[in-house]
mmCIF file of C-alpha atoms and ligand atoms in Angstrom:
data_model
loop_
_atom_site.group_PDB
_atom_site.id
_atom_site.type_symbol
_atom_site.label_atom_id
_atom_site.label_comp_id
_atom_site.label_asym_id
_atom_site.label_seq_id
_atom_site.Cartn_x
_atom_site.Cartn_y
_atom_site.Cartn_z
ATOM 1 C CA UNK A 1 -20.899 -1.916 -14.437
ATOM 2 C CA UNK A 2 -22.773 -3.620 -11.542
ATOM 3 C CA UNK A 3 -25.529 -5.428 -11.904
ATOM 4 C CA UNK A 4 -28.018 -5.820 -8.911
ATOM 5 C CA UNK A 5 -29.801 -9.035 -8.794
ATOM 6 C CA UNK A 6 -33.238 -9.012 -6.647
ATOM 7 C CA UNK A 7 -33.329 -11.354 -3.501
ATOM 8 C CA UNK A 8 -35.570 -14.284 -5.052
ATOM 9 C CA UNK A 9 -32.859 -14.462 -7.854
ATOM 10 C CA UNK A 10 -31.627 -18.153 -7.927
ATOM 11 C CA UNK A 11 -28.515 -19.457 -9.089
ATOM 12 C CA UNK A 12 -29.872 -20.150 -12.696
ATOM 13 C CA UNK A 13 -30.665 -16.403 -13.140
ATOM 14 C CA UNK A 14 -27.158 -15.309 -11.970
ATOM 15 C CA UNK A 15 -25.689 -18.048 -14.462
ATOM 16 C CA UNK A 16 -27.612 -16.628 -17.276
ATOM 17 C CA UNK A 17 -27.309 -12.837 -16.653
ATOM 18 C CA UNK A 18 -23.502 -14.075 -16.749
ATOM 19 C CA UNK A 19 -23.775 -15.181 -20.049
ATOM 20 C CA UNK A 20 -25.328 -12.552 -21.499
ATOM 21 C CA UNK A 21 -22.404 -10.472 -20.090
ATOM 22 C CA UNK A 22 -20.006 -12.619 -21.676
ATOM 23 C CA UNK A 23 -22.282 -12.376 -24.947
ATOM 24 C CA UNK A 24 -21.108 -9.060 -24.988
ATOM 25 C CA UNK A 25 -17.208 -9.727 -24.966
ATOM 26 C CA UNK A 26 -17.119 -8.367 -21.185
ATOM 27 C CA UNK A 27 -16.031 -10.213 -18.167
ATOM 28 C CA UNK A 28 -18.448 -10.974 -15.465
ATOM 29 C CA UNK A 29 -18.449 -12.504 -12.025
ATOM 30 C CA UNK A 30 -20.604 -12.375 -8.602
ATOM 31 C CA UNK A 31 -19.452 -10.459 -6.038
ATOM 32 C CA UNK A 32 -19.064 -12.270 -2.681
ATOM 33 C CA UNK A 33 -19.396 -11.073 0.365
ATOM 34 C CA UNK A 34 -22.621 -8.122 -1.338
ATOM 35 C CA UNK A 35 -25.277 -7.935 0.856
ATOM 36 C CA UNK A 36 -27.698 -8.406 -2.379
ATOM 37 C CA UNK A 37 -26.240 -10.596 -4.910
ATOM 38 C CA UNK A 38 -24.323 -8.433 -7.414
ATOM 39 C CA UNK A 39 -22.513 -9.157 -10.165
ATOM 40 C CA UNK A 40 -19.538 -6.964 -11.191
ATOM 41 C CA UNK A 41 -18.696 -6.624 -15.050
ATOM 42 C CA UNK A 42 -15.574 -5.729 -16.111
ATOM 43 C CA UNK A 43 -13.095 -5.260 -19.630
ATOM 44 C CA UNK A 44 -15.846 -2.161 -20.927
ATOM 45 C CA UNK A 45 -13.880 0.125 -22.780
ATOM 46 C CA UNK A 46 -16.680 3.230 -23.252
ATOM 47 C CA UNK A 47 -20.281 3.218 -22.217
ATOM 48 C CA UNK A 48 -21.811 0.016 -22.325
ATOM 49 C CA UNK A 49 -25.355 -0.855 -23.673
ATOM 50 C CA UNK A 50 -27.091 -2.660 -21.323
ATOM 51 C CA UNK A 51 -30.644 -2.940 -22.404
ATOM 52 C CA UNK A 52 -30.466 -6.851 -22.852
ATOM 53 C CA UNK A 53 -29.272 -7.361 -19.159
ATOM 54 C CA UNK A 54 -31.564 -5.073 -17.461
ATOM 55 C CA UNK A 55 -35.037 -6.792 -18.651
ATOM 56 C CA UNK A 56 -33.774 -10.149 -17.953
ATOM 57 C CA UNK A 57 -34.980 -12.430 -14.993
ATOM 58 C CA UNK A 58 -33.872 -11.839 -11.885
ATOM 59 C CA UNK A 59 -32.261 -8.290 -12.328
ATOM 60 C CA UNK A 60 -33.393 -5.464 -10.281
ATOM 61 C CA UNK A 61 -31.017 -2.399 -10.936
ATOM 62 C CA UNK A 62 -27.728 -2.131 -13.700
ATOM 63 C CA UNK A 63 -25.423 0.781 -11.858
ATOM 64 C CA UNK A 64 -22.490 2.299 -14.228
ATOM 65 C CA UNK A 65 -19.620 2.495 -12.608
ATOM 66 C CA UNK A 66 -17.435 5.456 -14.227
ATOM 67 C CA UNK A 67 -14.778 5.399 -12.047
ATOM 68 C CA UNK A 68 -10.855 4.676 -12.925
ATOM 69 C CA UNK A 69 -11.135 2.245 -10.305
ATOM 70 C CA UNK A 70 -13.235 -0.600 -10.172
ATOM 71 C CA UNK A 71 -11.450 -3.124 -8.691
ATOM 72 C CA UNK A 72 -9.924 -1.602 -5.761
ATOM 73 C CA UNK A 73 -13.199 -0.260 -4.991
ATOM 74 C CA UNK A 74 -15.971 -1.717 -2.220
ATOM 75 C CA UNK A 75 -18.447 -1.711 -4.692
ATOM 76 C CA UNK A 76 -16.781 -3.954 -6.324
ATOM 77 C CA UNK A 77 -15.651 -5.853 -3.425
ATOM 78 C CA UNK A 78 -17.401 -5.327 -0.151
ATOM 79 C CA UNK A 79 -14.825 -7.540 1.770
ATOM 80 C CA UNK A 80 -11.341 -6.034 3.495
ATOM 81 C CA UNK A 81 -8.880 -7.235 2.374
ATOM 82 C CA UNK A 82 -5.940 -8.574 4.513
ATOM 83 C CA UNK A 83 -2.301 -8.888 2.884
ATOM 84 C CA UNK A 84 0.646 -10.691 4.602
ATOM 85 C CA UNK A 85 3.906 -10.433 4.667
ATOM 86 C CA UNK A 86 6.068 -13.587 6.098
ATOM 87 C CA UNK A 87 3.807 -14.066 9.209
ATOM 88 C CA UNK A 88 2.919 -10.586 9.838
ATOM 89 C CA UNK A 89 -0.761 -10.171 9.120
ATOM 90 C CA UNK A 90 -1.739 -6.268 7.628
ATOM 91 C CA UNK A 91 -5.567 -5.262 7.293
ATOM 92 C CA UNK A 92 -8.493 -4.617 8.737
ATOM 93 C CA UNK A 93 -9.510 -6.120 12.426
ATOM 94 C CA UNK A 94 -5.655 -6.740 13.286
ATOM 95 C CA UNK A 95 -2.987 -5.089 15.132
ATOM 96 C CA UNK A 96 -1.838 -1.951 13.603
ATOM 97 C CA UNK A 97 1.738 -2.695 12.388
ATOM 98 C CA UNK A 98 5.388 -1.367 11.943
ATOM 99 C CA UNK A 99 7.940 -0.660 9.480
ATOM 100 C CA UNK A 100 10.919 0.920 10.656
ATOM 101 C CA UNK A 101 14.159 1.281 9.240
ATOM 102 C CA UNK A 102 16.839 3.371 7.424
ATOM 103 C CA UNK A 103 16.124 5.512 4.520
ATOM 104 C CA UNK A 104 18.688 3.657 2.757
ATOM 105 C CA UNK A 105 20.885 0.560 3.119
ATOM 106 C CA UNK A 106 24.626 1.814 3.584
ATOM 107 C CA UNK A 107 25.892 -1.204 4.707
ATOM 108 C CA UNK A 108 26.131 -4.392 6.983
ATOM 109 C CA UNK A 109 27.041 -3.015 10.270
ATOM 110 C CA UNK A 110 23.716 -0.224 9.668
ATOM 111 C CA UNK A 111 21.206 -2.317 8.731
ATOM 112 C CA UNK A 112 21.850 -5.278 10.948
ATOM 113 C CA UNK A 113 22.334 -2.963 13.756
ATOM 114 C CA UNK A 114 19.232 -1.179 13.121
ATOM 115 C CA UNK A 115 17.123 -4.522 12.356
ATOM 116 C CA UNK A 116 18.020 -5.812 15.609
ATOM 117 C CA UNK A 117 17.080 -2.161 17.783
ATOM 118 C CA UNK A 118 13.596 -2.101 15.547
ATOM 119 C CA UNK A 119 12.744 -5.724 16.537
ATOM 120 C CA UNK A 120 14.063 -4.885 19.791
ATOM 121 C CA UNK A 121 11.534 -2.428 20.228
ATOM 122 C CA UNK A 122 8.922 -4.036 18.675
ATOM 123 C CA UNK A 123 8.735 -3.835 14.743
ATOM 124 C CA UNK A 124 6.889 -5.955 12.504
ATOM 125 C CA UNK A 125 8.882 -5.637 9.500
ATOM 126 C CA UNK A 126 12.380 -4.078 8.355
ATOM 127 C CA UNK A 127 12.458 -0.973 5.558
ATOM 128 C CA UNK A 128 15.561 -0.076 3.813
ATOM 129 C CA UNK A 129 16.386 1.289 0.205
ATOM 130 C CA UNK A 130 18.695 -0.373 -1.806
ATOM 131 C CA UNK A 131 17.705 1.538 -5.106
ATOM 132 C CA UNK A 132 16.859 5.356 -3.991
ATOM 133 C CA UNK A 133 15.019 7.641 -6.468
ATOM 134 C CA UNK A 134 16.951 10.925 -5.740
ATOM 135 C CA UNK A 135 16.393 14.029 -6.749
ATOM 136 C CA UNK A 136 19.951 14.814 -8.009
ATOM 137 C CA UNK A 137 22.412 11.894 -9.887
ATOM 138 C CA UNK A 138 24.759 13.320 -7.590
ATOM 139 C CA UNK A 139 23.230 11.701 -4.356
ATOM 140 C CA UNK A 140 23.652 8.439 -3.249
ATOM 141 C CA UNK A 141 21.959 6.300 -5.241
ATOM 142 C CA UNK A 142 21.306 3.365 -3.284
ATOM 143 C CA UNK A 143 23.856 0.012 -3.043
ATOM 144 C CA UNK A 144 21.347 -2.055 -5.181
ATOM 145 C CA UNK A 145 21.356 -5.100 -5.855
ATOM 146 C CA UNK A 146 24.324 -5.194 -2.608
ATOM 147 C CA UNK A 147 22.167 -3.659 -0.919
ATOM 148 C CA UNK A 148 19.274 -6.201 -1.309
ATOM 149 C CA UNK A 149 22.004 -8.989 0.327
ATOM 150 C CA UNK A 150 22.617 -6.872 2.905
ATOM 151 C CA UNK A 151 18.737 -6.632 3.510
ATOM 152 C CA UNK A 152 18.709 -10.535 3.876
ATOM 153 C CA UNK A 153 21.126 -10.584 6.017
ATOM 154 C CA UNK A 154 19.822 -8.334 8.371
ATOM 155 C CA UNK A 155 16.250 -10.964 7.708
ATOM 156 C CA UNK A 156 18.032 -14.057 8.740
ATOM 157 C CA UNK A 157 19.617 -12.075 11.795
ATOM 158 C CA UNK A 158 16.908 -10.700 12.886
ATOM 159 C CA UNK A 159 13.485 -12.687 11.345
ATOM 160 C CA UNK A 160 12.011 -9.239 10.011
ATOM 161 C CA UNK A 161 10.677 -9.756 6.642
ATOM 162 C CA UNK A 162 11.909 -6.965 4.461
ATOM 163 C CA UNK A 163 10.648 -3.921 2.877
ATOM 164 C CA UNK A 164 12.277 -2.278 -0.310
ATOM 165 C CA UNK A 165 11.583 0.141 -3.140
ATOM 166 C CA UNK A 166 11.526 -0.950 -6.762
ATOM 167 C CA UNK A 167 12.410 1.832 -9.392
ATOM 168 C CA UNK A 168 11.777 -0.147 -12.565
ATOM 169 C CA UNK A 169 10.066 -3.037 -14.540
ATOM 170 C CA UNK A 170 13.348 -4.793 -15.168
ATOM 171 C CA UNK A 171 14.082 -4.928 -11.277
ATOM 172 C CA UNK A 172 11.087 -6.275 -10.170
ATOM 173 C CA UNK A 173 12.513 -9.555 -11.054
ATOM 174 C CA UNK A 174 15.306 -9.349 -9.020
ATOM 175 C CA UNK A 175 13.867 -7.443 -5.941
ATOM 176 C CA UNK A 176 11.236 -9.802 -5.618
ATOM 177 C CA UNK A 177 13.819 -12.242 -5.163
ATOM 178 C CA UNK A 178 14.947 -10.579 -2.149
ATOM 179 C CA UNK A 179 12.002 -8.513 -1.042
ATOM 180 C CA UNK A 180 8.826 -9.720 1.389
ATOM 181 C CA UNK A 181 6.696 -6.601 0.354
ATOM 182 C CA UNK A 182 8.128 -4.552 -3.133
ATOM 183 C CA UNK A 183 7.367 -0.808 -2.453
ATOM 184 C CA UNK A 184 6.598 1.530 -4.981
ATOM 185 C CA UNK A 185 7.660 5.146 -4.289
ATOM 186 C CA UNK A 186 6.067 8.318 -4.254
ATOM 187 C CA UNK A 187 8.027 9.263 -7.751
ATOM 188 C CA UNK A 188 7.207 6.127 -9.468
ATOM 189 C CA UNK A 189 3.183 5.760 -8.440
ATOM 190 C CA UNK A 190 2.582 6.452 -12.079
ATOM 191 C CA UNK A 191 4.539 4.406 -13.600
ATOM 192 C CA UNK A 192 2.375 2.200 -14.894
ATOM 193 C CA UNK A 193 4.955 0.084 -16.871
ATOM 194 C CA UNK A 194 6.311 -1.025 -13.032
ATOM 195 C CA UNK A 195 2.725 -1.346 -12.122
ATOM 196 C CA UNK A 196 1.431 -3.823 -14.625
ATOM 197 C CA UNK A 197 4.870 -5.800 -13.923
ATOM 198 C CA UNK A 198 4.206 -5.838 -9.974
ATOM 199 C CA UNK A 199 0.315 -6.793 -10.679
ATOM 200 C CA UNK A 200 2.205 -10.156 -12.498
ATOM 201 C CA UNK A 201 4.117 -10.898 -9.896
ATOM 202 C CA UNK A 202 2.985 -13.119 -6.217
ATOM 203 C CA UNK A 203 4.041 -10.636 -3.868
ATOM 204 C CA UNK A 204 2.896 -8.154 -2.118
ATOM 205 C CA UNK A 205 3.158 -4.506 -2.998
ATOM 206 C CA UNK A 206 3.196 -0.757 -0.697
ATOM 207 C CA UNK A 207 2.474 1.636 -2.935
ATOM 208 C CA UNK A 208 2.576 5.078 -1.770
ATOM 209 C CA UNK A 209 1.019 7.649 -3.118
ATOM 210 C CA UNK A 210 2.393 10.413 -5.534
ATOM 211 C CA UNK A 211 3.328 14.002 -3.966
ATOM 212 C CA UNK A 212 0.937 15.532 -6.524
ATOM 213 C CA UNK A 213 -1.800 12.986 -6.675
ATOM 214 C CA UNK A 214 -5.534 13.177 -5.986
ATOM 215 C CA UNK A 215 -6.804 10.391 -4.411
ATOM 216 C CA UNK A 216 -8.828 9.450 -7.589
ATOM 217 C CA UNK A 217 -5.314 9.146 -9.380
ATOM 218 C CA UNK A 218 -3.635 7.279 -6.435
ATOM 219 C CA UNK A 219 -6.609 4.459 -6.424
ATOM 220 C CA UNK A 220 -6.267 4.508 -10.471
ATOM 221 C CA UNK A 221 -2.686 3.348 -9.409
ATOM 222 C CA UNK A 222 -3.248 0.497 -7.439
ATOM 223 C CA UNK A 223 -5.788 -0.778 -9.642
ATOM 224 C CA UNK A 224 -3.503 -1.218 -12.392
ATOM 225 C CA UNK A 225 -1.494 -3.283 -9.981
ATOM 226 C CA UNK A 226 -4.689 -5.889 -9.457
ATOM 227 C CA UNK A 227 -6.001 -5.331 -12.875
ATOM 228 C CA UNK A 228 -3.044 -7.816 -13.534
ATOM 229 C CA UNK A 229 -4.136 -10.341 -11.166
ATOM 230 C CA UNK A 230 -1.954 -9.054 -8.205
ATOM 231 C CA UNK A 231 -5.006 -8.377 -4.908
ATOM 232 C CA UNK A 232 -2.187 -7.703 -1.996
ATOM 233 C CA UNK A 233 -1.283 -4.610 -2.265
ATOM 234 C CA UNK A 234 -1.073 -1.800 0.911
ATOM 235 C CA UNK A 235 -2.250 1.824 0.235
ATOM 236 C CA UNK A 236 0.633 3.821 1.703
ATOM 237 C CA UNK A 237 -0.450 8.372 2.571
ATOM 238 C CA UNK A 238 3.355 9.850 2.681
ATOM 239 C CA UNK A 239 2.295 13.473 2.670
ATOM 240 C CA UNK A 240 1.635 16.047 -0.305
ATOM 241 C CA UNK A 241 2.423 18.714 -2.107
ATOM 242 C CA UNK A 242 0.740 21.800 -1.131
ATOM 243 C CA UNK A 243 2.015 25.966 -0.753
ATOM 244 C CA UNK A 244 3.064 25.034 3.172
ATOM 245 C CA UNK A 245 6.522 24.871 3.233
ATOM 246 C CA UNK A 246 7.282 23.848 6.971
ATOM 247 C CA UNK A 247 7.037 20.501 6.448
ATOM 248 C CA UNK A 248 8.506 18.657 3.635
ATOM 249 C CA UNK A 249 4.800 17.887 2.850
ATOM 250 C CA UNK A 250 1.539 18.170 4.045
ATOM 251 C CA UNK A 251 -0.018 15.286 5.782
ATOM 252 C CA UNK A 252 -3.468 14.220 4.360
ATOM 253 C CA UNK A 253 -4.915 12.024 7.080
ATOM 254 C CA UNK A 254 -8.051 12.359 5.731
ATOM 255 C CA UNK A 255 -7.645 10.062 3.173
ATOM 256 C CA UNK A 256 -6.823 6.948 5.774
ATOM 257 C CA UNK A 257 -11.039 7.207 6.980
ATOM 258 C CA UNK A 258 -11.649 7.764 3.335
ATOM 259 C CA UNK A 259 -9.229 4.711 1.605
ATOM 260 C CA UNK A 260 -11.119 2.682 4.270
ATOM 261 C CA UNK A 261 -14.364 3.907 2.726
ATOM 262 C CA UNK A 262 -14.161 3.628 -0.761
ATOM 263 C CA UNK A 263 -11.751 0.638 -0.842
ATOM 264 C CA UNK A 264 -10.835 -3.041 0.586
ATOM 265 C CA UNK A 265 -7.388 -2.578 0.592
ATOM 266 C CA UNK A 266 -5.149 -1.713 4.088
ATOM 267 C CA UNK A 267 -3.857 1.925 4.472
ATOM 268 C CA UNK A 268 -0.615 2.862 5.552
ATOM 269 C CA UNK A 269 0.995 6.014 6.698
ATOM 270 C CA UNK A 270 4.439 6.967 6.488
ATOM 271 C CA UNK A 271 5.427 10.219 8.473
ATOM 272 C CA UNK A 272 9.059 10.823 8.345
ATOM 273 C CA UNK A 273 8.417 11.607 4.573
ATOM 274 C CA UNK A 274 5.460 13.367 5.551
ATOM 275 C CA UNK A 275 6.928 15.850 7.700
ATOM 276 C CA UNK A 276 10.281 15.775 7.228
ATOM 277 C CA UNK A 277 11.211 16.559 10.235
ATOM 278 C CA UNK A 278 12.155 14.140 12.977
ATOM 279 C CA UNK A 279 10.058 15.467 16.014
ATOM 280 C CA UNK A 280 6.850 15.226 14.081
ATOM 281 C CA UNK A 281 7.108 11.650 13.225
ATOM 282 C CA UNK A 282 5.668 10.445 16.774
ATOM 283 C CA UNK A 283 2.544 13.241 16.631
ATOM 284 C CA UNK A 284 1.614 11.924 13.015
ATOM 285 C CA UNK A 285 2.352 8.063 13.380
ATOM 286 C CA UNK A 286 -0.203 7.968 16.563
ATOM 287 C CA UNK A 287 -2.591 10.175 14.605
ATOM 288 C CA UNK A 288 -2.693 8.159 11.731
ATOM 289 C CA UNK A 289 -2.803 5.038 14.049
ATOM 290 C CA UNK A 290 -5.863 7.063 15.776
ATOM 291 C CA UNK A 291 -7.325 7.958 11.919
ATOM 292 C CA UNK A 292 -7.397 4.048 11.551
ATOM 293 C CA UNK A 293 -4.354 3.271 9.688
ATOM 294 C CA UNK A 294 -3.410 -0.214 9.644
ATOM 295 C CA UNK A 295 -0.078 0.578 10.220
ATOM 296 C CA UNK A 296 3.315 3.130 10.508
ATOM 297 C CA UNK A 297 6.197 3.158 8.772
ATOM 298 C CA UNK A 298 8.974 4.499 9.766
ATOM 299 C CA UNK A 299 12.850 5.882 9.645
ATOM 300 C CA UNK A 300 15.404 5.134 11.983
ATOM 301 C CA UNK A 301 19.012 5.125 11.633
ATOM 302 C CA UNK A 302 21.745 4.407 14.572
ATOM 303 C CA UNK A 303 23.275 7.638 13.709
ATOM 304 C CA UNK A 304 20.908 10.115 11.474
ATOM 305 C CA UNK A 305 22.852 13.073 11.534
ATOM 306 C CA UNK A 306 25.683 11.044 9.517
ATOM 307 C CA UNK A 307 22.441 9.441 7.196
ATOM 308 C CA UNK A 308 22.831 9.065 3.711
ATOM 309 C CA UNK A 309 19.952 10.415 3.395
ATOM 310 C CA UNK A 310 16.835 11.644 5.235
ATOM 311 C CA UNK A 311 18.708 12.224 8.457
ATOM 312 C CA UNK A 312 16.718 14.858 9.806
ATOM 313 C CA UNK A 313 13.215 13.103 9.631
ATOM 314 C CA UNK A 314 15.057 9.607 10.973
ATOM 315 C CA UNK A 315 14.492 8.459 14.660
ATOM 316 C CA UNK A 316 17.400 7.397 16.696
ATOM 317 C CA UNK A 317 17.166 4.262 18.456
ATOM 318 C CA UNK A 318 15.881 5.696 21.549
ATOM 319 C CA UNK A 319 13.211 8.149 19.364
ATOM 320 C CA UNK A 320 12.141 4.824 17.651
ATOM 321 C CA UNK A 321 11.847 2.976 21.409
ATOM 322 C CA UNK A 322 9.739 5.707 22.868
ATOM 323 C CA UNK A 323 7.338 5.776 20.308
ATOM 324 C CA UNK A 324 7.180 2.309 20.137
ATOM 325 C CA UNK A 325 5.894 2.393 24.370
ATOM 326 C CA UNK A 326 3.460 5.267 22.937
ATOM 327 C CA UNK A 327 1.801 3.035 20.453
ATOM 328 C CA UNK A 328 1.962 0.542 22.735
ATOM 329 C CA UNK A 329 0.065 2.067 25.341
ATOM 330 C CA UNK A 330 -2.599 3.923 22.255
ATOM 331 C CA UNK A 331 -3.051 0.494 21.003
ATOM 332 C CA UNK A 332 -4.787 -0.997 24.314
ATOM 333 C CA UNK A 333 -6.409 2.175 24.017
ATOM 334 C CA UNK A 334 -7.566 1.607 20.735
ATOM 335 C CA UNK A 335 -8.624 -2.143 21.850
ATOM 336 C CA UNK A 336 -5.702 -4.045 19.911
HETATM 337 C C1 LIG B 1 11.295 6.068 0.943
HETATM 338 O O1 LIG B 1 10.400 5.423 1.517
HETATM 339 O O2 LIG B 1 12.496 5.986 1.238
HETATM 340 C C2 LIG B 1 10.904 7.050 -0.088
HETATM 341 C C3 LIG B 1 11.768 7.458 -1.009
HETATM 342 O O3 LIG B 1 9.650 7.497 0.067
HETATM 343 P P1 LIG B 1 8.706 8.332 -0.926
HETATM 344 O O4 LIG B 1 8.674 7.552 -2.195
HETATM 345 O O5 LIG B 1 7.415 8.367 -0.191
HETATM 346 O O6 LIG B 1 9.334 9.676 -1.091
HETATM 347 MN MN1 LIG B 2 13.660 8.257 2.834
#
């Protein structure tokens, strides 16, 4: 629920339309950065009554809010939100950024060679999986918690902060020890288990959206993540599930105007798992950069035909130093 105060309403009204909120057993607090003053109520588990807020002093309009989101959503917080990582800044009015890296972490030599060609080139931050959510239990599965050393490493080599996936509640713990932004995958956006753990925790989070979800669904997500007090979190488009099969899935760029719309929180697009396919990953990442994502991410290996996995939608080196000039050049365009 939002309530609307009128412009004459002083601090005393706010304070007491507060109360009676809180009369109620519901949570309520102003909303800075409204261009009226608002007040945004929250902890209503059905339709709420609110016949002794509406009359009182002060108030000129009580909106229901029926969304699955409220948090997430402008309404409820009209200001952008910005989210950093080490000392790279990610959110509205800054630089678009980069994450580039392997699929997966196979081992020292990889990802400290690859750390040092992405920062080479120009990238923000380092990606790498050290637990994979495969398909089959016969693919590699990741080097876990290895993996996650080998991910520092390649941090105190390089100065990248790092990017990796967490598959489960019990390892948030322990990638968050390791981790500069915790990424939640496309096959674990619902569950909401690892969600309310990552909303507990004081780190950011990428969570990407679900091959089969709506966009209603995928902001019902993240707000699980801040319902637990946890505000950084990066919206991350990585392609659906739709009858085309010549991409791995389809791209809905779309949704980056629209996540900028309806929400404060910084968009993301990944296109290697969008397309699949390694010659489409320039064409998308420079139109999602143009859609007004706040940033790429993307997967490069030294050698991708010899990739653990995702080799055919990985850039080489040289694929990753090209587009890197591109967005180079579309970002003065853009006015970065
Ligand atoms: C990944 O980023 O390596 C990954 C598995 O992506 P997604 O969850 O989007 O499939
Ligand atoms: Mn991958």
């Amino acid at each position: 629920m939002l309530i609307v105060m009128n412009h004459k309403a002083g601090p005393k009204q706010i304070e007491a339309v507060v109360k009676a909120v809180e009369q109620m057993g519901l949570t309520a607090a102003p909303i800075p950065g409204s261009e009226r003053t608002a007040i945004g109520v929250l902890g209503n588990r059905g339709y709420v009554d609110d016949t002794t807020i509406r009359d009182l002093p002060g108030v000129q309009e009580v909106i229901h809010v029926s969304k699955p989101y409220k948090l997430v959503s402008r309404d409820f917080h009209p200001r952008h939100t910005v989210v950093r990582v080490g000392d790279v800044v990610i959110g509205e009015g800054k630089r678009p950024v980069v994450v580039a890296g392997p699929c997966a972490v196979e081992g020292e030599e990889q990802i400290v060679r690859t750390a040092r060609a992405v920062k080479k080139y120009g990238a923000d931050l380092l990606r790498g999986g050290a637990f994979k959510p495969r398909t089959g239990p016969h693919a590699f599965q990741g080097l876990r918690e290895e993996g996650l050393k080998l991910l520092a490493i390649a941090r105190r080599e390089t100065g990248l902060p790092i990017v990796t996936e967490v598959m489960s509640p019990d390892t948030v713990g322990l990638v968050a020890e390791y981790a500069d932004l915790l990424q939640v995958g496309a096959r674990n956006m619902q569950n909401f288990e690892l969600l309310k753990e990552l909303g507990r925790i004081r780190k950011p989070v990428l969570l990407k959206r679900g091959m089969s979800a709506t966009l209603e669904e995928f902001l019902a997500a993240a707000e699980y993540i801040l319902a637990e007090g946890n505000g950084q979190v990066i919206l991350c488009e990585r392609g659906i599930r739709t009858f085309e099969t010549a991409t791995r899935n389809t791209l809905d760029l779309a949704v980056v105007p629209l996540i900028r719309e309806m929400t404060h929180l910084p968009v993301m697009v990944d296109p290697s798992h969008a397309t699949g396919k390694r010659s489409l990953v320039a064409p998308m990442a420079k139109a999602a950069l143009v859609a007004g994502a706040h940033g790429v991410l993307v997967e490069v290996h030294p050698e991708p035909d010899k990739a653990l996995s995702d080799g055919p939608q990985s850039l080489t080196f040289h694929g990753f130093e090209t587009l890197m000039g591109e967005i180079r050049r579309l970002n003065e365009f853009l006015g970065f």
